[in-house]
């Protein structure tokens, strides 16, 4: 099993450009999450999907949109990138909800110039 | 929402010493407290967790304690080794989410 995979690994954008970060899991998990990690700030939740067909905002959703394409895939879209969105983005999944182990992807390092 | 405070932000120890990282949380209804380890450039990985019906849990050199009355929990690493060097994150489940602390960078010197 590959676990949780993310693409791309690195990306550089110019302010105002758009892009989609892709995430997939092969563990048949119901719940999926997107976090951003900034120095000294820990992991902050952007959006999550408790189950296929549902999505909810987390702590820092502004400037992002998500799509739960199917049970395996959960994408994060930046419509108009800003320098404040420079960060490392992690996707994660868990079997069912907040009290199950979250398995993280390898991360995407995004720089917005 | 849930507020999780983690201390210290950095911790340097000599190989073989013990290390303790402490976290406090705000939601008295929280029931699940995981700890994640993140090595440099890698993804966070769960190392141990504890639920509110348990006061202490051990796994080899790692232990976690929970004091629900005081709303704090701690990670204890004994006989530290250089490979324990990493950033450690505590987290608390509350208000229908999982909130992470800001992390502790543990450096273990040979």
Coordinates of C-alpha atoms in Angstrom, one line a residue:
Chain A
X1 CA 0.0 0.0 0.0
X2 CA 1.2 3.5 -0.9
X3 CA -0.7 5.1 2.0
X4 CA -1.3 8.8 1.4
X5 CA 0.2 10.3 -1.7
X6 CA 0.4 14.0 -2.7
X7 CA 1.4 15.8 -5.9
X8 CA 3.3 17.9 -6.6
X9 CA 6.1 17.8 -4.1
X10 CA 7.3 21.3 -4.8
X11 CA 5.7 24.2 -6.6
X12 CA 6.5 27.9 -7.2
X13 CA 3.7 30.2 -8.2
X14 CA 3.4 33.9 -8.9
X15 CA 0.9 36.0 -7.0
X16 CA -2.5 35.6 -8.6
X17 CA -1.9 32.2 -10.2
X18 CA -4.1 29.2 -9.4
X19 CA -3.2 25.6 -8.8
X20 CA -4.6 22.4 -7.4
X21 CA -2.9 20.1 -4.9
X22 CA -3.8 16.5 -5.3
X23 CA -4.1 13.9 -2.5
X24 CA -5.1 10.2 -2.7
X25 CA -5.2 7.4 -0.1
X26 CA -5.5 3.7 -0.6
X27 CA -6.4 2.7 2.9
X28 CA -10.2 2.9 2.4
X29 CA -10.4 5.7 4.9
X30 CA -13.6 7.7 5.3
X31 CA -12.1 11.0 6.6
X32 CA -9.5 13.2 4.8
X33 CA -7.9 16.5 5.8
X34 CA -5.8 19.3 4.5
X35 CA -3.3 21.1 6.8
X36 CA -0.8 23.8 6.4
X37 CA 2.5 23.9 8.3
X38 CA 4.3 27.2 8.9
X39 CA 7.4 27.7 11.1
X40 CA 6.5 27.9 14.7
X41 CA 2.8 27.5 14.0
X42 CA 2.3 23.7 14.2
X43 CA -0.3 22.1 11.9
X44 CA -3.4 24.1 11.1
X45 CA -6.5 22.6 9.6
X46 CA -7.6 24.2 6.3
X47 CA -10.5 21.9 5.3
X48 CA -11.7 18.4 6.1
X49 CA -14.0 15.8 4.7
X50 CA -15.6 13.6 7.2
X51 CA -16.9 11.2 4.5
X52 CA -17.3 11.0 0.8
X53 CA -19.6 13.8 -0.3
X54 CA -19.1 16.2 2.6
X55 CA -16.5 18.9 3.2
X56 CA -16.2 21.4 6.1
X57 CA -14.0 24.4 6.9
X58 CA -11.2 24.2 9.4
X59 CA -9.3 26.9 11.2
X60 CA -7.8 28.7 8.2
X61 CA -10.0 28.2 5.1
X62 CA -9.8 31.6 3.5
X63 CA -8.3 31.5 0.0
X64 CA -8.8 27.8 -0.5
X65 CA -11.4 25.4 -1.9
X66 CA -11.6 21.7 -1.7
X67 CA -13.2 18.8 -3.6
X68 CA -13.8 15.3 -2.3
X69 CA -13.7 13.7 -5.8
X70 CA -14.4 10.2 -4.5
X71 CA -13.5 8.1 -1.4
X72 CA -9.9 8.0 -2.3
X73 CA -9.2 11.6 -3.5
X74 CA -9.3 15.0 -1.8
X75 CA -8.0 18.0 -3.7
X76 CA -7.1 21.5 -2.5
X77 CA -7.4 24.5 -4.8
X78 CA -5.8 27.9 -4.5
X79 CA -7.8 30.2 -6.9
X80 CA -5.6 33.3 -6.6
X81 CA -2.4 32.5 -4.8
X82 CA -1.0 35.1 -2.3
X83 CA 2.5 35.2 -0.7
X84 CA 0.8 34.5 2.7
X85 CA 0.0 31.0 1.3
X86 CA 3.6 30.1 1.1
X87 CA 3.7 27.0 3.3
X88 CA 4.1 23.2 3.4
X89 CA 0.8 21.5 2.8
X90 CA 0.0 18.1 4.2
X91 CA -2.9 15.9 3.3
X92 CA -4.0 13.3 5.9
X93 CA -6.6 10.6 6.2
X94 CA -8.2 8.6 9.1
X95 CA -10.5 5.6 9.2
X96 CA -13.4 7.5 10.7
X97 CA -13.2 10.9 12.4
X98 CA -11.1 12.8 14.8
X99 CA -10.2 10.0 17.3
X100 CA -8.6 7.7 14.8
X101 CA -5.0 7.8 13.8
X102 CA -4.3 10.3 11.1
X103 CA -1.9 9.2 8.3
X104 CA -0.1 12.0 6.6
X105 CA 1.1 12.4 3.0
X106 CA 4.7 13.5 2.2
X107 CA 3.7 17.1 1.9
X108 CA 3.8 19.8 -0.8
X109 CA 6.2 22.7 -0.4
X110 CA 4.6 25.8 -2.0
X111 CA 6.2 29.1 -2.6
X112 CA 4.2 32.1 -3.8
X113 CA 6.3 35.0 -5.2
Chain B
X1 CA -12.5 26.4 19.8
X2 CA -9.9 24.2 21.4
X3 CA -6.6 25.8 22.5
X4 CA -3.5 23.6 22.9
X5 CA -0.4 25.1 24.5
X6 CA 2.9 23.1 24.2
X7 CA 6.1 23.6 26.1
X8 CA 9.0 23.9 25.7
X9 CA 9.5 25.0 22.1
X10 CA 13.0 23.5 22.1
X11 CA 14.6 20.9 24.3
X12 CA 18.2 19.8 24.2
X13 CA 19.4 16.7 26.1
X14 CA 22.3 14.4 26.2
X15 CA 22.0 10.9 24.9
X16 CA 20.7 8.7 27.7
X17 CA 18.8 11.5 29.5
X18 CA 15.1 11.7 29.8
X19 CA 12.9 14.3 27.9
X20 CA 9.5 15.6 29.0
X21 CA 7.2 17.7 26.8
X22 CA 4.0 19.2 28.3
X23 CA 0.7 20.3 26.8
X24 CA -2.4 21.9 28.1
X25 CA -5.8 22.1 26.5
X26 CA -9.0 24.1 27.0
X27 CA -12.0 21.9 26.2
X28 CA -12.9 19.8 29.2
X29 CA -14.9 17.5 26.9
X30 CA -11.7 16.4 25.0
X31 CA -11.2 12.7 25.0
X32 CA -8.4 11.9 22.7
X33 CA -4.7 13.1 22.9
X34 CA -2.3 11.9 20.3
X35 CA 1.4 12.7 19.9
X36 CA 3.1 12.9 16.5
X37 CA 6.8 12.9 15.6
X38 CA 8.1 14.7 12.6
X39 CA 11.7 14.2 11.5
X40 CA 13.3 16.9 9.4
X41 CA 11.8 17.0 6.0
X42 CA 9.4 14.2 6.6
X43 CA 5.7 13.8 7.4
X44 CA 4.3 13.7 10.9
X45 CA 3.7 10.2 12.2
X46 CA 1.8 9.0 15.3
X47 CA 4.0 7.7 18.0
X48 CA 1.5 7.2 20.9
X49 CA -1.9 8.3 22.0
X50 CA -4.1 8.3 25.1
X51 CA -7.8 8.4 25.7
X52 CA -9.6 10.0 28.6
X53 CA -10.4 6.7 30.4
X54 CA -6.6 6.1 30.9
X55 CA -4.2 8.0 33.1
X56 CA -1.0 6.7 31.6
X57 CA 0.2 4.6 28.6
X58 CA 3.6 3.2 27.8
X59 CA 5.3 1.9 24.7
X60 CA 8.9 0.9 25.3
X61 CA 10.8 4.1 26.0
X62 CA 7.8 6.4 25.4
X63 CA 5.1 7.2 27.9
X64 CA 2.2 9.6 28.0
X65 CA 0.4 10.8 31.1
X66 CA -3.0 12.6 31.3
X67 CA -4.5 14.7 34.0
X68 CA -8.0 15.5 33.0
X69 CA -8.7 17.6 36.1
X70 CA -5.8 19.9 35.3
X71 CA -6.3 19.6 31.6
X72 CA -2.8 18.7 30.8
X73 CA -0.9 15.8 29.3
X74 CA 2.8 15.0 28.9
X75 CA 5.1 12.9 26.7
X76 CA 8.0 11.2 28.5
X77 CA 11.0 9.8 26.5
X78 CA 13.5 7.8 28.5
X79 CA 17.1 6.8 27.5
X80 CA 17.0 9.2 24.6
X81 CA 18.9 8.4 21.5
X82 CA 20.1 10.6 18.6
X83 CA 17.3 9.2 16.4
X84 CA 14.8 10.7 18.8
X85 CA 15.8 14.1 17.5
X86 CA 12.7 15.5 15.8
X87 CA 9.8 17.9 16.3
X88 CA 7.1 16.5 18.5
X89 CA 3.5 17.7 18.3
X90 CA 0.8 17.1 20.8
X91 CA -2.9 17.3 19.9
X92 CA -6.3 17.3 21.5
X93 CA -9.6 16.3 20.1
X94 CA -12.3 18.8 21.0
X95 CA -15.0 21.0 19.5
X96 CA -15.3 18.5 16.7
X97 CA -11.8 18.9 15.5
X98 CA -8.2 17.9 16.3
X99 CA -6.0 20.9 17.4
X100 CA -2.2 20.6 17.4
X101 CA 0.3 22.3 19.6
X102 CA 3.0 24.4 18.0
X103 CA 5.6 21.7 18.4
X104 CA 8.8 21.0 20.4
X105 CA 12.1 20.5 18.7
X106 CA 14.0 17.9 20.6
X107 CA 17.8 17.7 20.0
X108 CA 19.6 14.7 21.4
X109 CA 23.4 15.1 21.5
X110 CA 25.6 12.0 21.4

